[in-house]
Short mmCIF file of N, CA and C in Angstrom, two decimals:
data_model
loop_
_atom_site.label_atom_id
_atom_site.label_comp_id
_atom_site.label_asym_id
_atom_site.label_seq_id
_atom_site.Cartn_x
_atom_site.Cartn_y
_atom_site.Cartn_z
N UNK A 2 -19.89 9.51 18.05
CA UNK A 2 -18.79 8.61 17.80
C UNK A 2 -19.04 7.28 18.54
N UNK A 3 -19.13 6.41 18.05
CA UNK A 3 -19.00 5.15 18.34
C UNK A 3 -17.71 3.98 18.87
N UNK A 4 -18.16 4.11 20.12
CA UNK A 4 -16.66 3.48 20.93
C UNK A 4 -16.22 2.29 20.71
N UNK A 5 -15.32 1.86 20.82
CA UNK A 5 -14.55 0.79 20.23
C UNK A 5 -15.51 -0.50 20.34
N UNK A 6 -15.37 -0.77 21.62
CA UNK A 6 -16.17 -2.17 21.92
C UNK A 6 -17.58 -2.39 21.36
N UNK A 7 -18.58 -1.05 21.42
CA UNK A 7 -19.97 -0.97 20.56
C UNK A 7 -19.21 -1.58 19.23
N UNK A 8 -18.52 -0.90 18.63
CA UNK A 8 -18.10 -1.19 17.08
C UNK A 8 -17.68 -2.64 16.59
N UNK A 9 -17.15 -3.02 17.79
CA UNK A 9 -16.26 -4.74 17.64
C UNK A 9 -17.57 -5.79 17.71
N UNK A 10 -18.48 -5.07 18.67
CA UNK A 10 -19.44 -5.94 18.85
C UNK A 10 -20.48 -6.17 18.08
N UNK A 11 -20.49 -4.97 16.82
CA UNK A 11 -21.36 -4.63 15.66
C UNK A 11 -20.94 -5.21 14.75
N UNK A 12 -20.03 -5.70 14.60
CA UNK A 12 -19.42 -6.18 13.29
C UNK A 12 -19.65 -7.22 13.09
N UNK A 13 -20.20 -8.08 12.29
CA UNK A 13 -20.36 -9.84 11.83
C UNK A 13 -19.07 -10.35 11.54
N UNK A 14 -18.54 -11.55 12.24
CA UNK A 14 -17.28 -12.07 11.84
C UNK A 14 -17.56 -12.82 10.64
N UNK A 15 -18.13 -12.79 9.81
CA UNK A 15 -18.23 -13.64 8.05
C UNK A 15 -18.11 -12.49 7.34
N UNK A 16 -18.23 -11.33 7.27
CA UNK A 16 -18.03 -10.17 6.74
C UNK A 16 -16.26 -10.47 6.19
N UNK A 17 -16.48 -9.92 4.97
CA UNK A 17 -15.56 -9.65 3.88
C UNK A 17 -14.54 -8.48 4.89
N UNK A 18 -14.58 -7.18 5.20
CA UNK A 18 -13.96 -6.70 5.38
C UNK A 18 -13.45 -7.74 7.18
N UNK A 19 -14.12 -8.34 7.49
CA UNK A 19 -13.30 -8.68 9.00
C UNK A 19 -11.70 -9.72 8.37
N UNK A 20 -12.23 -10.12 7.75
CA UNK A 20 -11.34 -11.32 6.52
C UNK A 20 -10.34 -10.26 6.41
N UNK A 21 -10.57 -9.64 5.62
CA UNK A 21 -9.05 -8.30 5.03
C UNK A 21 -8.83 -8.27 6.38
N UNK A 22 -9.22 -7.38 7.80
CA UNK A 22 -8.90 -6.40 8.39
C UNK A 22 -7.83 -7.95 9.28
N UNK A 23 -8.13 -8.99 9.36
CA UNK A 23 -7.27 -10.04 10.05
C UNK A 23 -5.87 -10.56 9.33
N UNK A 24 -6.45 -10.58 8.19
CA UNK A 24 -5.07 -10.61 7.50
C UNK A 24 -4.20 -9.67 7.53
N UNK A 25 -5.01 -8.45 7.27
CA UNK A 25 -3.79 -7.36 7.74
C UNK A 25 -3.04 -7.31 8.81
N UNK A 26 -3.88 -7.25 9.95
CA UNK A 26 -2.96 -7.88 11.33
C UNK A 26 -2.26 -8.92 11.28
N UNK A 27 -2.70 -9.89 11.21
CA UNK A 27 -1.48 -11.07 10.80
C UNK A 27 -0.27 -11.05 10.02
N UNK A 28 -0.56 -10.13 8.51
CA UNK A 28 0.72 -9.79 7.79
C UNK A 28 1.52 -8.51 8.62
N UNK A 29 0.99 -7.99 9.39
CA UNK A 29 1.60 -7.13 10.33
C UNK A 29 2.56 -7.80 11.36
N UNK A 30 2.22 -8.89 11.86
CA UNK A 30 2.37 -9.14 13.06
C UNK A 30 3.87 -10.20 12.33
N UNK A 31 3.37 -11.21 11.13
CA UNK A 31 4.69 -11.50 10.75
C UNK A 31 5.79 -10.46 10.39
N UNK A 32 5.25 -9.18 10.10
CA UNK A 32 6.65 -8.19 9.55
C UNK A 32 7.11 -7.45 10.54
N UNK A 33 6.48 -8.21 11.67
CA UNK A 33 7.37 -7.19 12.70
C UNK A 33 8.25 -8.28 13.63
N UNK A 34 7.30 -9.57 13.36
CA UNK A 34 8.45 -10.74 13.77
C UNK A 34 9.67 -11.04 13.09
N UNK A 35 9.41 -11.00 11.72
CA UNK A 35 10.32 -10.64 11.17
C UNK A 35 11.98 -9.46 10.99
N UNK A 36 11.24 -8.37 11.67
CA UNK A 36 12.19 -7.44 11.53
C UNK A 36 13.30 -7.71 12.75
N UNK A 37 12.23 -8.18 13.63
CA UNK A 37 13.04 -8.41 15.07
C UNK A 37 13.98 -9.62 14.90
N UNK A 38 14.08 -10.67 13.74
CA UNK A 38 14.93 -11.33 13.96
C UNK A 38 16.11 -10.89 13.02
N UNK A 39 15.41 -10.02 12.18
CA UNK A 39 16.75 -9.43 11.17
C UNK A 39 17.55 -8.05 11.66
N UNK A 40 17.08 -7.92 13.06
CA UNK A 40 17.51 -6.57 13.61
C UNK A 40 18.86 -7.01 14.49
N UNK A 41 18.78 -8.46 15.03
CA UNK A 41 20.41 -8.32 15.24
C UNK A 41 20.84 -10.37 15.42
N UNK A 42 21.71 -10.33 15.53
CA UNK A 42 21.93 -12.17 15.66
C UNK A 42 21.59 -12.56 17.03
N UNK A 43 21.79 -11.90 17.97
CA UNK A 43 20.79 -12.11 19.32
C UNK A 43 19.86 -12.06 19.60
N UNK A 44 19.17 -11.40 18.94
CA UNK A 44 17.10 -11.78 18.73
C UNK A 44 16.86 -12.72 18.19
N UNK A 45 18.18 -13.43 17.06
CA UNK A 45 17.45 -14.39 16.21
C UNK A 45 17.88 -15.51 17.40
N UNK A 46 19.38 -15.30 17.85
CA UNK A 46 19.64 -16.56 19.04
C UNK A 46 18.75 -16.93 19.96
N UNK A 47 18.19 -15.51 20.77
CA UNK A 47 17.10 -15.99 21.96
C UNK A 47 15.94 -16.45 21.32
N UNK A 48 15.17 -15.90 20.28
CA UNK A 48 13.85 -16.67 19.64
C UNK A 48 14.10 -18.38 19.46
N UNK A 49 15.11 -18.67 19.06
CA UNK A 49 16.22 -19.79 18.41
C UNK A 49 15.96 -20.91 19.76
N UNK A 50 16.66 -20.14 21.46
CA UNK A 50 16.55 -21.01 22.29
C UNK A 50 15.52 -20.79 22.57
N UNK A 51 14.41 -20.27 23.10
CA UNK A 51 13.48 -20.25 23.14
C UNK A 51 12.44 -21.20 22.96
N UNK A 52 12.55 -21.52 21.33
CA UNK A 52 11.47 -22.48 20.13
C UNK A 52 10.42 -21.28 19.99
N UNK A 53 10.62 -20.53 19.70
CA UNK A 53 9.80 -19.37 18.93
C UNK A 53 10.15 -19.83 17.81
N UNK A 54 10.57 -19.75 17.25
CA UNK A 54 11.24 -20.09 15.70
C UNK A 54 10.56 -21.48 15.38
N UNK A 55 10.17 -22.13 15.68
CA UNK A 55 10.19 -23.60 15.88
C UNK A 55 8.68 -23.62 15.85
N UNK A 56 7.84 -22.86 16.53
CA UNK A 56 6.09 -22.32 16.74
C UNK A 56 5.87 -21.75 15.49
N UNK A 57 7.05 -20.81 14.94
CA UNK A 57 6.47 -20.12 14.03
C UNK A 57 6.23 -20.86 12.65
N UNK A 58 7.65 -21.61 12.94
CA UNK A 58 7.66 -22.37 11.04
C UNK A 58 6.34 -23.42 11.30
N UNK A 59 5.90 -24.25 12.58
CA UNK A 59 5.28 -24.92 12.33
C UNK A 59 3.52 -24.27 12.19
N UNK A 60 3.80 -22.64 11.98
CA UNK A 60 2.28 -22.54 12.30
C UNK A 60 2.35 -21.69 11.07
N UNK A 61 3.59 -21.78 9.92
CA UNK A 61 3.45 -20.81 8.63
C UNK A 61 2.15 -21.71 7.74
N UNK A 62 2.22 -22.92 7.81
CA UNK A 62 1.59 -23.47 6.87
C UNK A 62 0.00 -23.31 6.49
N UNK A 63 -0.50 -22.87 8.05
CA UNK A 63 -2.23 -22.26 7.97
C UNK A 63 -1.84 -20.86 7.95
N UNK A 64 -0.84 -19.91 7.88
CA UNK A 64 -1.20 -18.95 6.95
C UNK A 64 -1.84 -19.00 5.45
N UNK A 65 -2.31 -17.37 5.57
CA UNK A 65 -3.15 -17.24 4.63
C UNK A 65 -2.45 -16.80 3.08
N UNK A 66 -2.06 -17.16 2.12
CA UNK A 66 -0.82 -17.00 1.19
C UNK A 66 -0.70 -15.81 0.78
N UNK A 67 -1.67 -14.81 1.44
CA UNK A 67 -1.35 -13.42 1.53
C UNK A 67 -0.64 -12.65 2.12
N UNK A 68 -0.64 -14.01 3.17
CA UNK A 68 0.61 -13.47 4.42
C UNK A 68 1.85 -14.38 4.35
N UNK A 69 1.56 -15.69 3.68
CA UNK A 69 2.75 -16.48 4.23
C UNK A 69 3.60 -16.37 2.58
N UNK A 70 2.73 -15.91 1.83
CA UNK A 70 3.65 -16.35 0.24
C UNK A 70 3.48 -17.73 -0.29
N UNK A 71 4.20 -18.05 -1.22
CA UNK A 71 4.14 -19.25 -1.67
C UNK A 71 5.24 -19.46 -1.49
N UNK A 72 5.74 -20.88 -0.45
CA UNK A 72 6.84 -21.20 0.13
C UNK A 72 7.05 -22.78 -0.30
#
């Protein structure tokens, strides 16, 4: 079995599957940012004061339209 870090370090970042396997994380990572602001009006308030909200819209636009949609 081949341990994590051997494996990360084997992999070519131009590779087709590293492409999928990042987007997947990324469309992950928006649907869980997501859930957390639809999970109550005080997650969306503190993200709100924060400027989380504010990082995020300004960083939807270099998503990948697999993750961000067509907006």
């Amino acid at each position: 079995m081949v341990s994590e870090e051997r494996w990360c370090r084997s992999v070519k970042p131009d590779t087709p599957q590293v492409y999928w396997i990042l987007l997947c994380v990324e469309a992950e990572i928006w649907s869980v940012f997501i859930a957390i602001l639809r999970k109550s009006v005080r997650n969306l308030q503190a993200c709100t004061e924060v400027g989380l909200i504010t990082h995020v819209l300004q960083r939807l636009p270099q998503a990948d339209n697999v993750v961000a949609g067509e907006y």
